[in-house]
PDB file of C-alpha atoms in Angstrom:
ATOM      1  CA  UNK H  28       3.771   3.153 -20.352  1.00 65.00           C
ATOM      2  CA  UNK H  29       0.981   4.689 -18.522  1.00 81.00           C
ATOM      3  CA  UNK H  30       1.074   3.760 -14.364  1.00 92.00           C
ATOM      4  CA  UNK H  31      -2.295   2.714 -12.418  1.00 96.00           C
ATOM      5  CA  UNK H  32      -4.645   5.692 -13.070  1.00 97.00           C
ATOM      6  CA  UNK H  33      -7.226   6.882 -10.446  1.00 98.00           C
ATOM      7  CA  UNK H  34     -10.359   8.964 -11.195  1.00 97.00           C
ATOM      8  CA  UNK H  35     -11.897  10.897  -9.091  1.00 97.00           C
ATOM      9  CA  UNK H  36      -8.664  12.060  -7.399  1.00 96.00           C
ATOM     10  CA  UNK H  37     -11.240  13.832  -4.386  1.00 97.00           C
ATOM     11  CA  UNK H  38     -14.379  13.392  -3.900  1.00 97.00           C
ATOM     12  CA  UNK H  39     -16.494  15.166  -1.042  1.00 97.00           C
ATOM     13  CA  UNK H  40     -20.283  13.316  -0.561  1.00 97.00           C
ATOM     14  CA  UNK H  41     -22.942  13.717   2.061  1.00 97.00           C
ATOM     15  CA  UNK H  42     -23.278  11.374   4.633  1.00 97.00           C
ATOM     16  CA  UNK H  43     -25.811   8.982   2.929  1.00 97.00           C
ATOM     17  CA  UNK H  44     -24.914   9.187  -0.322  1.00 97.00           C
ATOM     18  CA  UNK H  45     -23.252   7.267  -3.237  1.00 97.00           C
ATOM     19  CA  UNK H  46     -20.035   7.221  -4.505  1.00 98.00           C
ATOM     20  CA  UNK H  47     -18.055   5.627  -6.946  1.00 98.00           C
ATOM     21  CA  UNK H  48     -14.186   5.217  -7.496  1.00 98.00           C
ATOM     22  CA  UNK H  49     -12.337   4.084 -10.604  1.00 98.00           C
ATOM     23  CA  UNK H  50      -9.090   2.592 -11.497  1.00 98.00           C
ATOM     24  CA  UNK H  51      -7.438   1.716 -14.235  1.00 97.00           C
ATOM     25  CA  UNK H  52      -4.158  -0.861 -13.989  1.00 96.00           C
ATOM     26  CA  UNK H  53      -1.135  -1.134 -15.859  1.00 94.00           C
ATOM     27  CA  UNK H  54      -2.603  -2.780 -19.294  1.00 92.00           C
ATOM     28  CA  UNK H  55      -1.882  -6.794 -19.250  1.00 89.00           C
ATOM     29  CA  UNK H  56      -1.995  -6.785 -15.816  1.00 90.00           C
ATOM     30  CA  UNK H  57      -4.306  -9.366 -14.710  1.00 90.00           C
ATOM     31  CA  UNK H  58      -4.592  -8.405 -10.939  1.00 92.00           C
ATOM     32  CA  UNK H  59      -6.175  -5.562  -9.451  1.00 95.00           C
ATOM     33  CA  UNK H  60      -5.989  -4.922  -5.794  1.00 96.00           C
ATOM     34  CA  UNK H  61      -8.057  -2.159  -3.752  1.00 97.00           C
ATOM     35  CA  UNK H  62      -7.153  -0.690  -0.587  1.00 97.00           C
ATOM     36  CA  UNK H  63      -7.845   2.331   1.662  1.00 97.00           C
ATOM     37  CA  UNK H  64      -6.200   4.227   4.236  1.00 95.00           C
ATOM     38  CA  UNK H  65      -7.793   6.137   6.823  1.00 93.00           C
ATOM     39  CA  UNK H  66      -6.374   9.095   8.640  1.00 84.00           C
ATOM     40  CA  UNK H  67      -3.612   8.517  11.079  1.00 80.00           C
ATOM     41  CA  UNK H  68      -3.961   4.880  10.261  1.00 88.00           C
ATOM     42  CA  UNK H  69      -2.294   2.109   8.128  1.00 91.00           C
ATOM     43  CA  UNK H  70      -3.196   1.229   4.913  1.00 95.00           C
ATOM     44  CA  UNK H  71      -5.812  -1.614   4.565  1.00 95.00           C
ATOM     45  CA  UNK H  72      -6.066  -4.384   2.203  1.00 94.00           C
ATOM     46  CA  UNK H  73      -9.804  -4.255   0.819  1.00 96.00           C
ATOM     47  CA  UNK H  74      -9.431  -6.866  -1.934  1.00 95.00           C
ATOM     48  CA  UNK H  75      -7.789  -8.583  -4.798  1.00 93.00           C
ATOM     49  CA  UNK H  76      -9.150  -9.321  -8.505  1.00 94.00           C
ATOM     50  CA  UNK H  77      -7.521 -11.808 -10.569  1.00 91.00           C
ATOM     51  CA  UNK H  78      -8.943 -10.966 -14.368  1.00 92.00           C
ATOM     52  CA  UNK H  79     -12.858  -9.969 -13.729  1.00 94.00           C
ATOM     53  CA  UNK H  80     -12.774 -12.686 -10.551  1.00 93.00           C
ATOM     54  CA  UNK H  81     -12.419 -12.293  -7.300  1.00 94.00           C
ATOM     55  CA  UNK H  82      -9.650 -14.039  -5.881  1.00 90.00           C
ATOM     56  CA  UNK H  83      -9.851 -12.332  -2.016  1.00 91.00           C
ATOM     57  CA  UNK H  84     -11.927 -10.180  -0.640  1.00 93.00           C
ATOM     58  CA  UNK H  85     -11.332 -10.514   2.958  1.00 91.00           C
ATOM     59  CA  UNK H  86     -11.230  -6.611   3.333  1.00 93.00           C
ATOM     60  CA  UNK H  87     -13.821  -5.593   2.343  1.00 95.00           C
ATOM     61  CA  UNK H  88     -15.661  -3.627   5.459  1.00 92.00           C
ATOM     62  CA  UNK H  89     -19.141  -4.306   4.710  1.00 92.00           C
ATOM     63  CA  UNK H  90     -21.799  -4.865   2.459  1.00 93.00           C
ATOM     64  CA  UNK H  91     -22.202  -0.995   1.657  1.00 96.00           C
ATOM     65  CA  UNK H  92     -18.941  -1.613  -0.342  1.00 97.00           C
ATOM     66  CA  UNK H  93     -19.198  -3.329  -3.609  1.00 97.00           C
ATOM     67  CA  UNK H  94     -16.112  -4.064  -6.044  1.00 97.00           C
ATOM     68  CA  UNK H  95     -16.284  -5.053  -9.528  1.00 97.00           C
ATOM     69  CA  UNK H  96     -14.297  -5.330 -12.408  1.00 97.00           C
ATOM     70  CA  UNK H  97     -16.289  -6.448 -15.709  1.00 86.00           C
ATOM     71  CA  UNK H  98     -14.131  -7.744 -18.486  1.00 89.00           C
ATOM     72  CA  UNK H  99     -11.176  -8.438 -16.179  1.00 86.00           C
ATOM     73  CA  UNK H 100      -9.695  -4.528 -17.378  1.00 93.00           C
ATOM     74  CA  UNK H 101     -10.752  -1.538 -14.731  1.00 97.00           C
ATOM     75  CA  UNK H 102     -12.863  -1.697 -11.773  1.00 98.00           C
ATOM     76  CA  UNK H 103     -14.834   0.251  -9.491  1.00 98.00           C
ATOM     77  CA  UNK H 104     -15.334   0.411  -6.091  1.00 98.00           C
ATOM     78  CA  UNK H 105     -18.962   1.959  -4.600  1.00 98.00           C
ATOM     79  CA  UNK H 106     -19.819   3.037  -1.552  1.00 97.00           C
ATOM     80  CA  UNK H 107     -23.617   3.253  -0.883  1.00 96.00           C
ATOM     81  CA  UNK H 108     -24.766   4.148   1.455  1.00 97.00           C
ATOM     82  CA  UNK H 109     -21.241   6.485   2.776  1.00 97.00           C
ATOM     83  CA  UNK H 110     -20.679   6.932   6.489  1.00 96.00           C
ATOM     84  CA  UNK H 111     -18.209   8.967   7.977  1.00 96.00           C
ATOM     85  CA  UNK H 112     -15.697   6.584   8.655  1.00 95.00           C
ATOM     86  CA  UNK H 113     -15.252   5.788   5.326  1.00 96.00           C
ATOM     87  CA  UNK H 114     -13.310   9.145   4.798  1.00 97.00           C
ATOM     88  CA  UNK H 115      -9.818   8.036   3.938  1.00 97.00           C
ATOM     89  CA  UNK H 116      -7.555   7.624   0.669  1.00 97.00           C
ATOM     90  CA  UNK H 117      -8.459   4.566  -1.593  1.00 98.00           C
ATOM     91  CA  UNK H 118      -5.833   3.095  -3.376  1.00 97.00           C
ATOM     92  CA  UNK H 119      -5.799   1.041  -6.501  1.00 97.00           C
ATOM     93  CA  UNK H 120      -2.844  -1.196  -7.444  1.00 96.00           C
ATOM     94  CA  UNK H 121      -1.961  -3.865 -10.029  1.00 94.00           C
ATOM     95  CA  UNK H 122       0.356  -6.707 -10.921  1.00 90.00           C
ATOM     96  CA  UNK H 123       1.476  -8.726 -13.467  1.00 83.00           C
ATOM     97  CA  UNK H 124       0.796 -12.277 -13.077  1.00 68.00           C
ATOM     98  CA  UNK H 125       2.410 -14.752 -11.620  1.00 60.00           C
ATOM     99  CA  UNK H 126       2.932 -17.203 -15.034  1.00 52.00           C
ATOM    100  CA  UNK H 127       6.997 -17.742 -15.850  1.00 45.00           C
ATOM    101  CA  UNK H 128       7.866 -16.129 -12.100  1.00 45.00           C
ATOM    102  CA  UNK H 129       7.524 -13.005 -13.530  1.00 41.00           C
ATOM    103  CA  UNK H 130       6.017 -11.439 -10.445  1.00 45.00           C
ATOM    104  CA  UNK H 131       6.893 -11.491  -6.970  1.00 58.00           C
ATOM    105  CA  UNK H 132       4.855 -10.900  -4.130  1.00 61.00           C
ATOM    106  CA  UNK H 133       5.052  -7.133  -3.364  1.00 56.00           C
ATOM    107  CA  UNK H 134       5.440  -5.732  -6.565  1.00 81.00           C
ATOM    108  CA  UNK H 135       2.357  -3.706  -6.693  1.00 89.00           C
ATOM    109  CA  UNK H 136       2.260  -0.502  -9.001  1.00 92.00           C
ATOM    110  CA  UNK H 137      -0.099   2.002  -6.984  1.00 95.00           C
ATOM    111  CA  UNK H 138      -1.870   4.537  -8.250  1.00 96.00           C
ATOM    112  CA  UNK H 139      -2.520   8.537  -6.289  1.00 96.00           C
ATOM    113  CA  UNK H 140      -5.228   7.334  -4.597  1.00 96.00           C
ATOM    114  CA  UNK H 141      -8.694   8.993  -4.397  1.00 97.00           C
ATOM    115  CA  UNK H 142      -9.542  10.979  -1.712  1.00 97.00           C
ATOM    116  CA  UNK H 143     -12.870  10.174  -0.489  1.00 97.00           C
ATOM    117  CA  UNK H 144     -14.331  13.566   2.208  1.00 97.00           C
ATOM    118  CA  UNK H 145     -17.695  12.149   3.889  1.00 97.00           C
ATOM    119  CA  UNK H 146     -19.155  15.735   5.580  1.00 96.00           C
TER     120      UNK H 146
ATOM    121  CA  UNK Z   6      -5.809  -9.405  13.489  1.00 71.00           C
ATOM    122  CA  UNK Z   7      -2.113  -9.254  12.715  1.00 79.00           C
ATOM    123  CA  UNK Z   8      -0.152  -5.949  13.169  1.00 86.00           C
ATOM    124  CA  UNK Z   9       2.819  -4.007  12.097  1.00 92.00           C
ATOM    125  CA  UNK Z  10       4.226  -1.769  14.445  1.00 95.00           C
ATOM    126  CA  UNK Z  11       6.530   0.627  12.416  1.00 96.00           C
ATOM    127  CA  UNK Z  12       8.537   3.161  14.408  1.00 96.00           C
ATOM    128  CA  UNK Z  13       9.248   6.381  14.379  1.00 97.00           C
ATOM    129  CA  UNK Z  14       6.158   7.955  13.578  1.00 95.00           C
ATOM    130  CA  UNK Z  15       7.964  10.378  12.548  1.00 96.00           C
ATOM    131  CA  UNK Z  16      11.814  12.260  11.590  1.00 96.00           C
ATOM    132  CA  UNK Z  17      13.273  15.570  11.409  1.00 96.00           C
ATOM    133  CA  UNK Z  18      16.584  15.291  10.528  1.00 95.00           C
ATOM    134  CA  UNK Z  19      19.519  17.432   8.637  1.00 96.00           C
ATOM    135  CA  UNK Z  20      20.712  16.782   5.200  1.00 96.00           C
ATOM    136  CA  UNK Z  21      23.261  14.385   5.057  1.00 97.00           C
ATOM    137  CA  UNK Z  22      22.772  12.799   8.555  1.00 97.00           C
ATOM    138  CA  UNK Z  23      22.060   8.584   8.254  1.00 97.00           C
ATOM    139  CA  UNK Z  24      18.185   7.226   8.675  1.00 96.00           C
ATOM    140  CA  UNK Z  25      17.337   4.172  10.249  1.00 97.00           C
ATOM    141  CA  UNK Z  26      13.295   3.192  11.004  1.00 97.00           C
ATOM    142  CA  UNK Z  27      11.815  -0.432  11.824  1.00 97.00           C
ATOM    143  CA  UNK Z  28       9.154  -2.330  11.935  1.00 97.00           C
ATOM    144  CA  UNK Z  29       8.141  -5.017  14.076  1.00 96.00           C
ATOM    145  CA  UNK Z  30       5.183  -8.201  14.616  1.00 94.00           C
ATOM    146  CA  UNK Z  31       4.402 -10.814  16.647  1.00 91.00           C
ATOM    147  CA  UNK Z  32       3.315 -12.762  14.039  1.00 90.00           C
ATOM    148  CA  UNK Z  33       5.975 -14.206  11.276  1.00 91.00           C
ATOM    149  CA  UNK Z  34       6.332 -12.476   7.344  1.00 90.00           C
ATOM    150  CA  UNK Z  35       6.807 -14.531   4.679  1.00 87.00           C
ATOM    151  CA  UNK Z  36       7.635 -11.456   2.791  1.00 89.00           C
ATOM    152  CA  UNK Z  37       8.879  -7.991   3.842  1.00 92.00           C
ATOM    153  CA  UNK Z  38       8.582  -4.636   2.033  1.00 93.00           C
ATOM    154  CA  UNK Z  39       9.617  -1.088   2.309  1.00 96.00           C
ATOM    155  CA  UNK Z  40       7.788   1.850   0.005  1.00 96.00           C
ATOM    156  CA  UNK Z  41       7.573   4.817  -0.044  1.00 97.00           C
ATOM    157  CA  UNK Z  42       4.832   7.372  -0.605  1.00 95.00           C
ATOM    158  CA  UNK Z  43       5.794  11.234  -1.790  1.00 95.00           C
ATOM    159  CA  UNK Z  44       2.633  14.070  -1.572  1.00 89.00           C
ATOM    160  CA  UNK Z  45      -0.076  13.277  -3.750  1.00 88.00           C
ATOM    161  CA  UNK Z  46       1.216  10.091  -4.961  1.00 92.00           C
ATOM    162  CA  UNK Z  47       0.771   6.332  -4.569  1.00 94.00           C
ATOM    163  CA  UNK Z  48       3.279   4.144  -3.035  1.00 95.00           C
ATOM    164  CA  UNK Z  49       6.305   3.282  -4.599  1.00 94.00           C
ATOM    165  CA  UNK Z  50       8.722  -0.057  -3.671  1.00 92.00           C
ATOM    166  CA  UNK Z  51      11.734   0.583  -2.674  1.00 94.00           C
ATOM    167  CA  UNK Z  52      13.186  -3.136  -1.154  1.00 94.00           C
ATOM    168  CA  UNK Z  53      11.181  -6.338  -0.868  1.00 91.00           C
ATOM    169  CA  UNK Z  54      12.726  -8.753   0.819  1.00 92.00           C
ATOM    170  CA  UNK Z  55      12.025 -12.677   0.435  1.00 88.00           C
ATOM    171  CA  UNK Z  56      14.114 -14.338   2.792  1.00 90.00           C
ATOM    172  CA  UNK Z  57      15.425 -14.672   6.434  1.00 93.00           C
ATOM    173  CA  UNK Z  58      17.910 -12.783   7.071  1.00 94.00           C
ATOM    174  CA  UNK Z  59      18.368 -11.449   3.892  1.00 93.00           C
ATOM    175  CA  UNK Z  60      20.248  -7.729   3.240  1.00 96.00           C
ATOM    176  CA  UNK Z  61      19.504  -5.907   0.446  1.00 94.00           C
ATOM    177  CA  UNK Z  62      20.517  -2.558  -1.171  1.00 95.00           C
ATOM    178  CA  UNK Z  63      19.129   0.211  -3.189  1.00 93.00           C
ATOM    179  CA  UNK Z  64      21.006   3.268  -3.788  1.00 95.00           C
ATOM    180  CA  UNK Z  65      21.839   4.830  -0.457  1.00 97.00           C
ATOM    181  CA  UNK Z  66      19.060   2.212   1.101  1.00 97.00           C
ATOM    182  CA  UNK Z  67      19.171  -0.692   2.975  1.00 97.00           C
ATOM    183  CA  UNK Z  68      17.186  -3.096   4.384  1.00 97.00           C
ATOM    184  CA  UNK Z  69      16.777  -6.819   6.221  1.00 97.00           C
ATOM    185  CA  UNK Z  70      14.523  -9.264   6.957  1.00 95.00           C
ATOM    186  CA  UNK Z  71      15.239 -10.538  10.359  1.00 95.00           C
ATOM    187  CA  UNK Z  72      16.417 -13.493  11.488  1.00 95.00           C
ATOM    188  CA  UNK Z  73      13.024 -14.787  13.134  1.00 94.00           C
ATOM    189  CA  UNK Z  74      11.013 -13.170  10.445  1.00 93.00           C
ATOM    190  CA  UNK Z  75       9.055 -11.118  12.848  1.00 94.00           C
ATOM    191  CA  UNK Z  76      10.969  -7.520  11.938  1.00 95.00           C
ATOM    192  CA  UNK Z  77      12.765  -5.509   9.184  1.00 97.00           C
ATOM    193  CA  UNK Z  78      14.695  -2.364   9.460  1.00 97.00           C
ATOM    194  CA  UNK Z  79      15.577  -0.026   6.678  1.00 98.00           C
ATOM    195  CA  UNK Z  80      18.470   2.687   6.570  1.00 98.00           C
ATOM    196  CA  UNK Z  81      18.899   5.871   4.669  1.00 97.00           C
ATOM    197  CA  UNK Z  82      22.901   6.894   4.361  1.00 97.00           C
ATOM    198  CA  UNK Z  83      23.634  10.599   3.881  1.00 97.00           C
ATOM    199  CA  UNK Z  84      20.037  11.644   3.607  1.00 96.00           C
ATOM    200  CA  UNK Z  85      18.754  14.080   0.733  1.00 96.00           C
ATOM    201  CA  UNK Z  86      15.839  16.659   0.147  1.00 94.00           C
ATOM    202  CA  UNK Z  87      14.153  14.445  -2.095  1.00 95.00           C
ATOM    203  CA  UNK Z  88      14.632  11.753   0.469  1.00 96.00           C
ATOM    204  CA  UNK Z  89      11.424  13.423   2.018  1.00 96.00           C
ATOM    205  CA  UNK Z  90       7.906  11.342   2.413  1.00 96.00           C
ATOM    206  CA  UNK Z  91       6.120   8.793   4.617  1.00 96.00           C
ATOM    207  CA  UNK Z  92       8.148   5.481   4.335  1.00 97.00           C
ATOM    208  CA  UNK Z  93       5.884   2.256   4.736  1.00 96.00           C
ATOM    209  CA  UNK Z  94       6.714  -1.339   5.888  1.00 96.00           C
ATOM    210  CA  UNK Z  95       4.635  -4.250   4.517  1.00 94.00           C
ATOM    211  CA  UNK Z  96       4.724  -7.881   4.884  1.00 91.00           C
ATOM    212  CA  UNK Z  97       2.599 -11.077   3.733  1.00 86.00           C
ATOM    213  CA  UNK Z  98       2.070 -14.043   5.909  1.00 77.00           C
ATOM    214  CA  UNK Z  99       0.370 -16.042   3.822  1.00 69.00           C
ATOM    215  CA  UNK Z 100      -2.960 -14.735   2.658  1.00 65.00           C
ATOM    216  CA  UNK Z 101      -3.352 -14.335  -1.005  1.00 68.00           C
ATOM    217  CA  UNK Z 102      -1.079 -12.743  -3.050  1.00 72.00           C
ATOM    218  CA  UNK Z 103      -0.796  -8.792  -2.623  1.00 80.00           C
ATOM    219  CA  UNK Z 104      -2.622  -9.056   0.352  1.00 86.00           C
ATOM    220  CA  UNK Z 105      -0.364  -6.800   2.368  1.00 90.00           C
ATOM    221  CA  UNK Z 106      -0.351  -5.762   6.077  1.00 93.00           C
ATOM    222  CA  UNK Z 107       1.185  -2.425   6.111  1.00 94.00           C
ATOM    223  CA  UNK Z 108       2.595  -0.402   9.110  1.00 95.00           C
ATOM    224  CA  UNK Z 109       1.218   3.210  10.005  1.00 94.00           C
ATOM    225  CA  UNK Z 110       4.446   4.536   8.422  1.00 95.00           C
ATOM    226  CA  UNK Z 111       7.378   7.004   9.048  1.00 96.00           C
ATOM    227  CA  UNK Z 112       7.357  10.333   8.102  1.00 96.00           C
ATOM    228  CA  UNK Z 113      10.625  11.580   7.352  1.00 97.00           C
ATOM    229  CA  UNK Z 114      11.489  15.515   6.887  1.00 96.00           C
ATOM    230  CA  UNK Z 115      14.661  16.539   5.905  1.00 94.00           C
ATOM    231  CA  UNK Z 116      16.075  20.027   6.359  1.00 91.00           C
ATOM    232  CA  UNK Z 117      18.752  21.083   3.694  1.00 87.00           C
TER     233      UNK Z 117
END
């Protein structure tokens, strides 16, 4: 079974312009989180899809950051304008859902990450 | 907001020698986790812990949730090679689910 796939795995942008991440969960699972971790620091919860919806996106840094996830299978993440402190590693991760106890809080499958370089 | 502060930063240690890194909060976890992250990949769970002074094994590792729910430790017996990466608490206090607070990690190198 294929893990959470990532795409690109770097990207290096000028200050100013766009970017945009992909990932792809674990097929059937319904929730999608995003999160990002900047040098030296921890990683940071951006936000959490349930299916296409958004269940919480407390995270989410500002409004140059815009999440979506049509059809409730991958999602994207853009970044427009990019500044330079949104350099960092952005990870995607998914989990199955909760129906039947099945899942547990915690059991996220990450993927690599992409590495976003803003020069 | 609320805070994980894992320590060491960072290990050096010999092949075969015993690991032991923490994390602490002020606040209270519902949930704690450990995973781990090798070069180039994602983060991988190791333990999750669910209640209050609960132990749990995995292999050679071991972890607990603390008694007042505000700390976790993990252990490493008779470290490896492959034992080598940046080893991550986590816990959830309540916000939606998967909405982890992480630590800044411990970076662990091991010399055969």
């Amino acid at each position: 079974e294929a893990g959470v796939t990532q795409f690109p795995s770097h990207s290096v942008i000028e200050k100013g312009q766009t970017v945009t991440l992909r990932c792809d969960p674990i097929s059937g699972h319904d929730n999608l989180y995003w999160y990002r971790r900047v040098m030296g620091k921890e990683i940071k919860f951006l936000l959490h899809f349930v299916k296409e919806s958004k269940q919480d996106e407390s995270g989410m840094p500002n409004n140059r950051f815009l999440a979506e996830r049509t059809g409730g299978t991958y999602s994207t993440l853009k970044v427009q304008p990019a500044e330079l402190e949104d350099s960092g590693v952005y990870f995607c991760a998914s989990s199955q859902d909760i129906a039947g106890g099945r899942w547990r809080t915690g059991e996220l499958f990450f993927g690599e990450g992409s590495r976003l370089t803003v020069l | 907001g609320q805070q994980l502060n894992q320590s060491p930063q960072s290990m050096f240690i010999q092949e075969g020698e015993d690991v032991s890194m923490n994390c602490t909060s002020s606040s209270i976890f519902n949930t704690w986790l450990w995973y781990k992250q090798d070069p180039g990949e994602g983060p991988v769970l190791l333990i999750a812990l669910y209640k209050a002074g609960e132990l749990t094994s995995n292999g050679r590792l071991t972890a607990q949730f603390g008694i007042t729910r505000k700390d976790s430790f993990l252990n490493i017996s008779a470290s490896i090679p492959s034992d080598v990466g940046i080893y991550f608490c986590a816990g959830q206090s309540g916000g939606s689910q998967g909405n982890l607070i992480f630590g800044k990690g411990t970076k662990l190198s091991v010399k055969p």
